[in-house]
PDB file of C-alpha atoms and ligand atoms in Angstrom:
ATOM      1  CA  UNK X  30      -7.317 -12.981 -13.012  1.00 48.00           C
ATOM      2  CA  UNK X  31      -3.964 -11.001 -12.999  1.00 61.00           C
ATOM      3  CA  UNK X  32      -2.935  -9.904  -9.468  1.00 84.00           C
ATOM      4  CA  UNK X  33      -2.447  -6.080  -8.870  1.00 89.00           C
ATOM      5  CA  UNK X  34       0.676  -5.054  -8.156  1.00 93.00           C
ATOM      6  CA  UNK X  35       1.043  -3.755  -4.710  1.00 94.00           C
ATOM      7  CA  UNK X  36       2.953  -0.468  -4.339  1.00 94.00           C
ATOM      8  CA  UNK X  37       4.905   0.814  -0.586  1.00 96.00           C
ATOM      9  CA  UNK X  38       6.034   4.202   0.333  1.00 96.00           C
ATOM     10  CA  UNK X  39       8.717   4.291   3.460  1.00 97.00           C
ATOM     11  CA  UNK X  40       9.933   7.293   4.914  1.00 97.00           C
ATOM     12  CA  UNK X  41      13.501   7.139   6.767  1.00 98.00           C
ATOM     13  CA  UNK X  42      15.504  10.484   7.844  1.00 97.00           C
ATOM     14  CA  UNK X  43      14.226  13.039   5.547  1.00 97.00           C
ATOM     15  CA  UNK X  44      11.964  15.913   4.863  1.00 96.00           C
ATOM     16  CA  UNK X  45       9.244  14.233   3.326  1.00 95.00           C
ATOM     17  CA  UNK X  46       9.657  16.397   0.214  1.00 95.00           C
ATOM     18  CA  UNK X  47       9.767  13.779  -2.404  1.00 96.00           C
ATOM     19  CA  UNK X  48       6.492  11.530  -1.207  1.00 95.00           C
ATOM     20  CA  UNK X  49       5.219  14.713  -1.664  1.00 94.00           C
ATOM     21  CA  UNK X  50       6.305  14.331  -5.377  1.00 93.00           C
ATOM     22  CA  UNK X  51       4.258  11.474  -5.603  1.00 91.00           C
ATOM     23  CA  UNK X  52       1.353  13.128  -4.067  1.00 90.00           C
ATOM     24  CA  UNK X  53       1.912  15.912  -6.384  1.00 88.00           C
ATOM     25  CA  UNK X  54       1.563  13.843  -9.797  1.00 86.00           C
ATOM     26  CA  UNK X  55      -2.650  14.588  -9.294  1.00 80.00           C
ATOM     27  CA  UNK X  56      -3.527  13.590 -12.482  1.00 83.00           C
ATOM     28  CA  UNK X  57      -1.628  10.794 -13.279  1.00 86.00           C
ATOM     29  CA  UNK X  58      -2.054   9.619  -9.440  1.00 81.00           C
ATOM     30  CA  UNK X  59      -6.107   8.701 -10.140  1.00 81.00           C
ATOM     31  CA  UNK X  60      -4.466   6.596 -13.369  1.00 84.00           C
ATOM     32  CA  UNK X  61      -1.809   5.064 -11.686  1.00 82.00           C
ATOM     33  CA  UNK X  62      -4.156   4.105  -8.748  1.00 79.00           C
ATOM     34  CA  UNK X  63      -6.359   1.986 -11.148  1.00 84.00           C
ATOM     35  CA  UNK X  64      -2.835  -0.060 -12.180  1.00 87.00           C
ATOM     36  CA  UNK X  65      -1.563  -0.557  -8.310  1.00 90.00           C
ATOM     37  CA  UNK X  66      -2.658  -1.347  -5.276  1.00 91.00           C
ATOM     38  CA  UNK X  67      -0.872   1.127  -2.521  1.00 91.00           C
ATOM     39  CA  UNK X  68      -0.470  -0.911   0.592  1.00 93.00           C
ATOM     40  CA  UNK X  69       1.530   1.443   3.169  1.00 94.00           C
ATOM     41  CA  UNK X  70       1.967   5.319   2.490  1.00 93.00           C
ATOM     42  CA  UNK X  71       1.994   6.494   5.571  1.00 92.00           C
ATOM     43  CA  UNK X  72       2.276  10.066   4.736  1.00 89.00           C
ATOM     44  CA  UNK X  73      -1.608   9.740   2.318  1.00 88.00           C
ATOM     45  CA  UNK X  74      -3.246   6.879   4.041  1.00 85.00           C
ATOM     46  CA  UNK X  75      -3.690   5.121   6.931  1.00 86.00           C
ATOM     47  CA  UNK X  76      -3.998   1.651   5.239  1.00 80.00           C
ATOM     48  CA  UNK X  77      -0.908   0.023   5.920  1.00 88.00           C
ATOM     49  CA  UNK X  78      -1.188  -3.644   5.243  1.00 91.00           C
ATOM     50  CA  UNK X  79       1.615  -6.219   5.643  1.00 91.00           C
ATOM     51  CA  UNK X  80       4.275  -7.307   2.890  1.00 86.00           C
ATOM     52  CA  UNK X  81       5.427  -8.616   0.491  1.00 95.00           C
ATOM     53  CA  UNK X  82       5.441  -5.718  -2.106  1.00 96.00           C
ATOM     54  CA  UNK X  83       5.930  -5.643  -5.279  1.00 95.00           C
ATOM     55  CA  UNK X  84       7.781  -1.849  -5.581  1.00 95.00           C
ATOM     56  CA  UNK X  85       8.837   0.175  -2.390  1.00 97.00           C
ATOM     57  CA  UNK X  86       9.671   3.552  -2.766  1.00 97.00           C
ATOM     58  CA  UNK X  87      12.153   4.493  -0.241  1.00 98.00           C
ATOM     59  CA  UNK X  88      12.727   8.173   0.641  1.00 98.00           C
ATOM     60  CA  UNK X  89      15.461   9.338   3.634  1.00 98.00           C
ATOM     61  CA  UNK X  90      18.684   8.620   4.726  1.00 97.00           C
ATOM     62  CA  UNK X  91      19.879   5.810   7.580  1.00 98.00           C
ATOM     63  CA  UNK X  92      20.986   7.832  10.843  1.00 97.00           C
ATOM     64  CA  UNK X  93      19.579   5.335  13.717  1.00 97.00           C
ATOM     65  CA  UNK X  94      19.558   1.732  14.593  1.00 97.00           C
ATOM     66  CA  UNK X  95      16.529   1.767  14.359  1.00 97.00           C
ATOM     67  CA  UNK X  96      16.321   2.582  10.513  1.00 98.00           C
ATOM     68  CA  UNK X  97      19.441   0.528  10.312  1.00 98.00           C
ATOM     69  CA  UNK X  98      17.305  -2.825  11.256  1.00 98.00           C
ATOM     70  CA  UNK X  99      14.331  -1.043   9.232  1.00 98.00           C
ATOM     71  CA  UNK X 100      15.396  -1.212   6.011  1.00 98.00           C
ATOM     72  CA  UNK X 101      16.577  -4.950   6.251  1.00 98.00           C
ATOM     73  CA  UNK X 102      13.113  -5.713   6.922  1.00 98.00           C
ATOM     74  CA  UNK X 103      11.706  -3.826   4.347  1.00 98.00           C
ATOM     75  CA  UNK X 104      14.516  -5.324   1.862  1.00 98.00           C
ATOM     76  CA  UNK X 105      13.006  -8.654   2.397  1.00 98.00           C
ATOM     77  CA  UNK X 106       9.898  -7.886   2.247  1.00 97.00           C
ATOM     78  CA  UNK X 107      10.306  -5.902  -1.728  1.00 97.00           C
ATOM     79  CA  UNK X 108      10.743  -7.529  -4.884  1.00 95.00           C
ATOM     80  CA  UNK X 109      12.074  -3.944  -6.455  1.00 95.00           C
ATOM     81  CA  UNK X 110      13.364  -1.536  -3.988  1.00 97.00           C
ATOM     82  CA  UNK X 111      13.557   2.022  -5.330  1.00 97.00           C
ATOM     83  CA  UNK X 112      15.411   4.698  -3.264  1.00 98.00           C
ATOM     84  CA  UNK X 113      13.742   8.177  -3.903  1.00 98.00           C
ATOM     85  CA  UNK X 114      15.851  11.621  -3.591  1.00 97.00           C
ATOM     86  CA  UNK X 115      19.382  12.761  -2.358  1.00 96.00           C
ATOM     87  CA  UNK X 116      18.688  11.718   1.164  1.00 97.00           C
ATOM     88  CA  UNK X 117      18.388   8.117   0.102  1.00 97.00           C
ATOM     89  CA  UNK X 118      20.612   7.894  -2.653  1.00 96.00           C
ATOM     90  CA  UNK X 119      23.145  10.088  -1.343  1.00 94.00           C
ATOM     91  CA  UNK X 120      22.892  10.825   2.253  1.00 94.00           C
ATOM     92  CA  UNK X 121      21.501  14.377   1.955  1.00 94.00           C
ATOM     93  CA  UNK X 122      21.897  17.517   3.686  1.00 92.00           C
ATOM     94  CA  UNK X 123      22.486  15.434   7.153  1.00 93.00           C
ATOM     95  CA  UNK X 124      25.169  14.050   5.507  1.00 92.00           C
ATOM     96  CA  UNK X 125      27.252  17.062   6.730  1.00 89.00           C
ATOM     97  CA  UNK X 126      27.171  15.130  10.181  1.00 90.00           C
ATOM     98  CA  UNK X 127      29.624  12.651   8.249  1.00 91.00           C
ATOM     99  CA  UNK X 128      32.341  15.331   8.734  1.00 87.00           C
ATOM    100  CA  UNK X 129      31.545  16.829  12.218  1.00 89.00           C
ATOM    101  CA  UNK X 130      30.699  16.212  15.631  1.00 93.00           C
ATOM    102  CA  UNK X 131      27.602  14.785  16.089  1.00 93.00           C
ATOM    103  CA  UNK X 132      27.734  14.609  20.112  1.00 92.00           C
ATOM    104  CA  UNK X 133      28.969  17.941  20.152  1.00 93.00           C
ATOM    105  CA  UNK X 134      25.831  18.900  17.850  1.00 91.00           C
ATOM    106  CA  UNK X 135      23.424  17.041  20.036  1.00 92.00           C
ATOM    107  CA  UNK X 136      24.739  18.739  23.181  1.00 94.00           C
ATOM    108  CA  UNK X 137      24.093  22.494  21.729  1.00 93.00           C
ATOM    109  CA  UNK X 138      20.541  21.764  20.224  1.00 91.00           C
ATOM    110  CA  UNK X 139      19.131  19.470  22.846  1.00 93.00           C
ATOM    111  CA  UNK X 140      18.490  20.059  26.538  1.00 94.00           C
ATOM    112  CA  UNK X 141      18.995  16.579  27.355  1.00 94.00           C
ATOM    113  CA  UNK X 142      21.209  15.532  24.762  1.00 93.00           C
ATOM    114  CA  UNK X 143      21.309  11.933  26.621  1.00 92.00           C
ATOM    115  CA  UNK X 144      17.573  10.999  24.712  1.00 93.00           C
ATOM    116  CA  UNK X 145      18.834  11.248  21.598  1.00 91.00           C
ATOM    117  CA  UNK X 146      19.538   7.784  19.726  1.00 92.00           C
ATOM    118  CA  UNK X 147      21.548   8.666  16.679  1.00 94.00           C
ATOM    119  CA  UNK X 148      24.031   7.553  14.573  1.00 96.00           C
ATOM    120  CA  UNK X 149      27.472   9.632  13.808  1.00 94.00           C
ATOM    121  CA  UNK X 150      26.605   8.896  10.277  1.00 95.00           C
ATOM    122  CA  UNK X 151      24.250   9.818   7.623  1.00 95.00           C
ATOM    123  CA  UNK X 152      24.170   7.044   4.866  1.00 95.00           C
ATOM    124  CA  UNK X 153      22.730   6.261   1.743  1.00 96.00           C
ATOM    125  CA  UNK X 154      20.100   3.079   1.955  1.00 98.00           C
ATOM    126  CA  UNK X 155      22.416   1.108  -0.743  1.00 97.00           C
ATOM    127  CA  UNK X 156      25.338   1.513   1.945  1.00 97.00           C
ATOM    128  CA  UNK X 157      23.156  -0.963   3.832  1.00 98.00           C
ATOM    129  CA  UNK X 158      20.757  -2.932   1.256  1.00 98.00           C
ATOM    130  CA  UNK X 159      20.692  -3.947  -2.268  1.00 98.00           C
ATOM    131  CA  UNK X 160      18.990  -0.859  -4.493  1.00 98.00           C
ATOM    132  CA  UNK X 161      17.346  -2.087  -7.310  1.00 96.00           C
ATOM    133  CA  UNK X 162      17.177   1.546  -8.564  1.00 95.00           C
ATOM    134  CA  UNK X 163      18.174   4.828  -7.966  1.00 96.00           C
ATOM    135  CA  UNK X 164      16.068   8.401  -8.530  1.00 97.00           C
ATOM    136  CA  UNK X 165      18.338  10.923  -7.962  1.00 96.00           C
ATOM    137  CA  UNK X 166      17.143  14.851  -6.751  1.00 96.00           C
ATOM    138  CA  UNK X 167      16.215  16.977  -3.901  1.00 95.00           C
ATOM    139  CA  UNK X 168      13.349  16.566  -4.439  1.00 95.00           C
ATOM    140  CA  UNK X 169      12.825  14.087  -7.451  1.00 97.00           C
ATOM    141  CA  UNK X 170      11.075  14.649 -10.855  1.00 94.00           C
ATOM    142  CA  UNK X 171       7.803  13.676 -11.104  1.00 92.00           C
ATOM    143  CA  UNK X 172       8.477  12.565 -14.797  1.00 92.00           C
ATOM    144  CA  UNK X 173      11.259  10.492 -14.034  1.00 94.00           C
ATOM    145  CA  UNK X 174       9.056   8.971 -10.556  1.00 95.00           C
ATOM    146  CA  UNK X 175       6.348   8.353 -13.252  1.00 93.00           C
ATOM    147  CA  UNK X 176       8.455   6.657 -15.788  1.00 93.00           C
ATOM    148  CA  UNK X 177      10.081   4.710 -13.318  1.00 94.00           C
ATOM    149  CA  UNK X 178       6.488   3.463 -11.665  1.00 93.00           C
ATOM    150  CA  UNK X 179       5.138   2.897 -15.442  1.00 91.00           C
ATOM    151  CA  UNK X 180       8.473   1.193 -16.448  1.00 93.00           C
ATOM    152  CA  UNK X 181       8.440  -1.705 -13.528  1.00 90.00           C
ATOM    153  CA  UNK X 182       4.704  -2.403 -14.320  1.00 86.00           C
ATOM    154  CA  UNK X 183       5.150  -2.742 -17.741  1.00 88.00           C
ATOM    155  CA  UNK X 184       8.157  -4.885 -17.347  1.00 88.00           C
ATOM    156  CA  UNK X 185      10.982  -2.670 -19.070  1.00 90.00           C
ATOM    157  CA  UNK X 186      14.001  -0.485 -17.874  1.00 90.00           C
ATOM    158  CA  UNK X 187      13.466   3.086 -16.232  1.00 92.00           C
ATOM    159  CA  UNK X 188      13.969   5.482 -18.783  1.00 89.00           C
ATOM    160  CA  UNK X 189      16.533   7.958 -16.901  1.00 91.00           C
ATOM    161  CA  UNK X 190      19.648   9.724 -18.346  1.00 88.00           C
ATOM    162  CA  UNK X 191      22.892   9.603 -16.447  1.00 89.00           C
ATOM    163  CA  UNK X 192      24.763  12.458 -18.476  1.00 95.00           C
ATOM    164  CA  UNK X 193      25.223  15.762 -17.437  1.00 97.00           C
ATOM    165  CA  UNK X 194      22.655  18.754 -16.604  1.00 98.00           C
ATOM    166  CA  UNK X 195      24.831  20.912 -19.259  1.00 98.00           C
ATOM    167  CA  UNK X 196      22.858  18.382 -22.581  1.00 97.00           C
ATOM    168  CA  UNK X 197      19.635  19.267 -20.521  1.00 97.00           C
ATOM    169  CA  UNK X 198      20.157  23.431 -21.003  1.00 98.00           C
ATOM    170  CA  UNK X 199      21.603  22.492 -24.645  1.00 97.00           C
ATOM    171  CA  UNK X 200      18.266  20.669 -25.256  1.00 95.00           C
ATOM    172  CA  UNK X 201      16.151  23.347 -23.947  1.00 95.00           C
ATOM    173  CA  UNK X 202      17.558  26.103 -25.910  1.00 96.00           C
ATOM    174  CA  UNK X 203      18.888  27.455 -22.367  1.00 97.00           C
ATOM    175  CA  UNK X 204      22.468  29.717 -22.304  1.00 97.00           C
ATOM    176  CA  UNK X 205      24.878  28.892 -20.335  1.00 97.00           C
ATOM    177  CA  UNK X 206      24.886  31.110 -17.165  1.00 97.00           C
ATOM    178  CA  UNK X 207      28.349  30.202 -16.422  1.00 97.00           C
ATOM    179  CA  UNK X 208      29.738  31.127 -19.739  1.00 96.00           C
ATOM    180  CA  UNK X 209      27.543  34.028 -20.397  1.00 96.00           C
ATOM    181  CA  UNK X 210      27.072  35.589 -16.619  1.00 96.00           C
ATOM    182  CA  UNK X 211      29.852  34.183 -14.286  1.00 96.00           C
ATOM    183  CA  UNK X 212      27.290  32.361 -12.673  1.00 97.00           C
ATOM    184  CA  UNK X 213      29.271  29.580 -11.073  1.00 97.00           C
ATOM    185  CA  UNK X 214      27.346  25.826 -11.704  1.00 98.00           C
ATOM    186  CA  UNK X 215      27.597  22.271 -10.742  1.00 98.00           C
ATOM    187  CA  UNK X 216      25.773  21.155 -13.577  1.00 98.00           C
ATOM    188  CA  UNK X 217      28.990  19.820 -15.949  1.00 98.00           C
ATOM    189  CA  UNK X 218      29.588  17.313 -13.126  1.00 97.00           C
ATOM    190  CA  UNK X 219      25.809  16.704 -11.742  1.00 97.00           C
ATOM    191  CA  UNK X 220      23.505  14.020 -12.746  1.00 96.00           C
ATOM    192  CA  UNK X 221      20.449  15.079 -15.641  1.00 96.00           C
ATOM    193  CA  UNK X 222      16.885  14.635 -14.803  1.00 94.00           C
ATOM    194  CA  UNK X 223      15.492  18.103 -13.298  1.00 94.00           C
ATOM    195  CA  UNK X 224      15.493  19.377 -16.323  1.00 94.00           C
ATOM    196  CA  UNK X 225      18.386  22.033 -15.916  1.00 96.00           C
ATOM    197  CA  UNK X 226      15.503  23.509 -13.913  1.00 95.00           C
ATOM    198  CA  UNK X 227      18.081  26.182 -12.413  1.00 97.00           C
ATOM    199  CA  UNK X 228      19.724  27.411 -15.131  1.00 97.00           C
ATOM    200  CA  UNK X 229      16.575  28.377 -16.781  1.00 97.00           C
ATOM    201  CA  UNK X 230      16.300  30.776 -14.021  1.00 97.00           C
ATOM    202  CA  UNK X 231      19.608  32.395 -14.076  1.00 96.00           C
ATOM    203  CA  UNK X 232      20.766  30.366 -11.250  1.00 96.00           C
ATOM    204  CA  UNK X 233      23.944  27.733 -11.323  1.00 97.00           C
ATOM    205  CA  UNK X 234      22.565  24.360 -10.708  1.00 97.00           C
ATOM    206  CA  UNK X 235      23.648  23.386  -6.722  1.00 95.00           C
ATOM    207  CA  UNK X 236      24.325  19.139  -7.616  1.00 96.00           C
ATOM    208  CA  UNK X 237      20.858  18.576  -5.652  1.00 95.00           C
ATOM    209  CA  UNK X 238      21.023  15.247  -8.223  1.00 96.00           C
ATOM    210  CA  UNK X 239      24.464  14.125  -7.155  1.00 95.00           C
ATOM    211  CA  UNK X 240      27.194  13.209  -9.237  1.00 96.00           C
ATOM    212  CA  UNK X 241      26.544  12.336 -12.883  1.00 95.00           C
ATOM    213  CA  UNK X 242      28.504   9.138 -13.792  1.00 92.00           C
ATOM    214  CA  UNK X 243      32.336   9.545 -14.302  1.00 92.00           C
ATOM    215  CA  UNK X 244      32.317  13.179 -13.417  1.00 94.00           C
ATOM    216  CA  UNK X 245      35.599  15.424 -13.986  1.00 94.00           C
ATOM    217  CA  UNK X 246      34.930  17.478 -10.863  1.00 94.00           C
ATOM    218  CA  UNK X 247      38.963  18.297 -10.992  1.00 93.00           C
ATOM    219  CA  UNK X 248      38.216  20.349 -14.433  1.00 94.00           C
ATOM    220  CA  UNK X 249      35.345  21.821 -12.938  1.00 96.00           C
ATOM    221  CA  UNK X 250      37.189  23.636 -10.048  1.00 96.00           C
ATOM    222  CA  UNK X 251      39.260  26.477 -11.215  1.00 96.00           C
ATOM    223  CA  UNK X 252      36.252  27.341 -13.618  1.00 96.00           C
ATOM    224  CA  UNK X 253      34.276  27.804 -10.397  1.00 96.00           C
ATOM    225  CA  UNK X 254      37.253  29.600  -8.924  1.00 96.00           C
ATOM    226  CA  UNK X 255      37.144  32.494 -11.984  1.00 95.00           C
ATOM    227  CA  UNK X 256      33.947  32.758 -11.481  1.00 95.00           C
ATOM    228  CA  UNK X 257      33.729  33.632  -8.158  1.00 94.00           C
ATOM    229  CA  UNK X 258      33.711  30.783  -6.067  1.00 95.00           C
ATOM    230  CA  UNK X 259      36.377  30.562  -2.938  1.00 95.00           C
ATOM    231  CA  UNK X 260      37.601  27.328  -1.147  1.00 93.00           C
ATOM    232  CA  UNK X 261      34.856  27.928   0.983  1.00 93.00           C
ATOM    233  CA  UNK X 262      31.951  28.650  -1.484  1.00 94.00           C
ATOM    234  CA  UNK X 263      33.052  25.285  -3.305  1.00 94.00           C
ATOM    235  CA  UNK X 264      33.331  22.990   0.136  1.00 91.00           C
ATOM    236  CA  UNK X 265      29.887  24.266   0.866  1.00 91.00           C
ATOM    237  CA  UNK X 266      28.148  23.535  -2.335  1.00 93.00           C
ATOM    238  CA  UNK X 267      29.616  20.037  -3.029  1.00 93.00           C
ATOM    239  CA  UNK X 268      28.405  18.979   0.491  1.00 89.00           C
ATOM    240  CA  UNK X 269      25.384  20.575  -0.102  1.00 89.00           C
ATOM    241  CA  UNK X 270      22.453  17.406  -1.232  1.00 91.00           C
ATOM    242  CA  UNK X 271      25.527  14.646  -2.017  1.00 89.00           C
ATOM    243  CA  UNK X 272      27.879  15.159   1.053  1.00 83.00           C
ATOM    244  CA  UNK X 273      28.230  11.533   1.136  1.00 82.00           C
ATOM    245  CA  UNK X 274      29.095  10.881  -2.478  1.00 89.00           C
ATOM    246  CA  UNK X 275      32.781  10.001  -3.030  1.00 88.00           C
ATOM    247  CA  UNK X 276      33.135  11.653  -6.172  1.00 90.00           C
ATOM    248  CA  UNK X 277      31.783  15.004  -4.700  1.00 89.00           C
ATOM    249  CA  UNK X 278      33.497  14.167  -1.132  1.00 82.00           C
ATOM    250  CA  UNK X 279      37.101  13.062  -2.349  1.00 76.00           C
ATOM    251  CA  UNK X 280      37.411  16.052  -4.976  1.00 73.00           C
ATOM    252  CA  UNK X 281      41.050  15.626  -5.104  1.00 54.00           C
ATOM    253  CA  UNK X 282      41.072  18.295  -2.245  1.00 50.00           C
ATOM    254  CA  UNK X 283      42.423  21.331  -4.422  1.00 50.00           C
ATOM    255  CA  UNK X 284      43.083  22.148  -7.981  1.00 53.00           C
ATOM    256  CA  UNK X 285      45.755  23.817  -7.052  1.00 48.00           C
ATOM    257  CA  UNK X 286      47.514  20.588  -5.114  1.00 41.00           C
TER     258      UNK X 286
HETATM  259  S1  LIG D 210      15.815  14.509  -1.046  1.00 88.75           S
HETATM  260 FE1  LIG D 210      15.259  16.617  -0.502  1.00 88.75          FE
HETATM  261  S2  LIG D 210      13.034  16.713  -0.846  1.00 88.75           S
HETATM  262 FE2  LIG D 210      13.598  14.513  -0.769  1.00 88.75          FE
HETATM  263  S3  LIG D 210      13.258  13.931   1.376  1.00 88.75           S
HETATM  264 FE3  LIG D 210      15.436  14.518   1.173  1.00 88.75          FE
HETATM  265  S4  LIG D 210      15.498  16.711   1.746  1.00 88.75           S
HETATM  266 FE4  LIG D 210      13.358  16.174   1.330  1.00 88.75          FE
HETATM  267  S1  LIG D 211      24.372  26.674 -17.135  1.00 88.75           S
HETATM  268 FE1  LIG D 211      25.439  25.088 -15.960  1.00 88.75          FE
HETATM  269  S2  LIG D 211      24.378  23.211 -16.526  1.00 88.75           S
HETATM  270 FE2  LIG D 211      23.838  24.708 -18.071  1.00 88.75          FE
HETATM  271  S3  LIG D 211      25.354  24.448 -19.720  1.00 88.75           S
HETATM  272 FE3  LIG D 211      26.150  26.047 -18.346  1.00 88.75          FE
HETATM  273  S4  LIG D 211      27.478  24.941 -16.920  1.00 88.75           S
HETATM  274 FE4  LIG D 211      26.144  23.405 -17.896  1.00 88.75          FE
END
């Protein structure tokens, strides 16, 4: 008799936003329940037997020691590793941390700043363990979380785009808010997969799926500019879900340099 597959959620720093994607796939949950066996999901069951598993989904960011020794343990004990949603593929929002103060923070939001065991740094979990693969979004799609789950069962390659979200809006008929309202938009440099979700309703995408492979974010900046963005606007919305992603962070500064 074939063994079921055993399936692990782990939650590291992070809103718990995209287990709740998982949670959120209802009917395809009951079917995908029959094919796996979920061992440790914390956040739906209190079942949470011991390793090894065959797929862990990872969700959150590294910012303790802690979560540092964590996710080595967890790495040993997976035979795929998956890391789920711009806090663990990216760093997320506490990724702005990476460029501040963080014992200054912890000193104006805590009374007694001295209990708090933190890292400087927010990190991505493949800055610390091999990633076997990579779902980008804030929060993820529940297609792509689907096809990834069905993919690894059935023994083939995820079926995820890495161009841009500008083919999504071409594929769904959408028009360009940038072109057609000055609406300024991350989405010729940000990864597809949401379905240019935003743009559908009028609204420039915000990079919540990080950088798309190879992306000319130097092109993209005086388009943002004549459309209303200051040097302001754009630090803030390319540190927004991916502050941690070099090709977002190291934006060659200015156009204008
Ligand atoms: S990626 Fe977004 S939705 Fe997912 S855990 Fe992080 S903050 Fe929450
Ligand atoms: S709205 Fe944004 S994502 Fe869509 S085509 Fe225009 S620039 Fe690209």
């Amino acid at each position: 008799m074939t063994k079921t597959p055993t399936l692990a959620v782990w939650k590291f720093t992070s809103c718990d936003g995209c287990q709740l994607t998982l949670l959120d796939c209802e009917d395809e949950l009951l079917a995908l329940a029959g094919r796996v066996r979920i061992t440790h999901f914390a956040e739906a069951s209190s079942a949470m037997d011991p390793g090894p598993y065959d797929v862990s989904l990872v969700e959150g960011s590294i910012t303790t020691e802690e979560e540092q020794r964590r996710i080595l343990d967890i790495r040993e004990q997976s035979r795929i590793l998956v890391a789920i949603g711009a806090c663990a593929t990216h760093g997320g929002i506490q990724a702005l941390r990476n460029f501040a103060d963080v014992a200054e923070f912890t000193s104006v939001v805590y009374a007694d700043p001295e209990y708090i065991a933190t890292l400087s740094t927010s990190t991505p979990i493949s800055a610390h363990v091999p990633v076997d693969f990579e779902l980008r979004g804030c929060p993820i799609d529940r297609r792509q979380l689907l096809d990834t789950l069905c993919a690894f069962l059935a023994g083939r390659a995820p079926d995820i785009p890495n161009t841009s979200v500008c083919t999504e809006c071409k594929r769904r008929g959408t028009t360009c808010v940038m072109v057609a309202e000055g609406i300024p938009c991350l989405g010729p440099v940000t990864q597809a997969g949401c379905g240019a979700l935003c743009p559908a309703y009028h609204r420039g995408c915000f990079g919540c799926f990080g950088p798309m492979a190879n992306p000319n974010v130097h092109a993209l900046l005086p388009i943002l500019r004549v459309n209303g963005m200051d040097t302001g606007d754009i630090d803030r919305v390319f540190a927004t879900y991916a502050a941690a992603a070099p090709d977002f962070a190291n934006r060659s500064g200015d156009e204008s340099a």
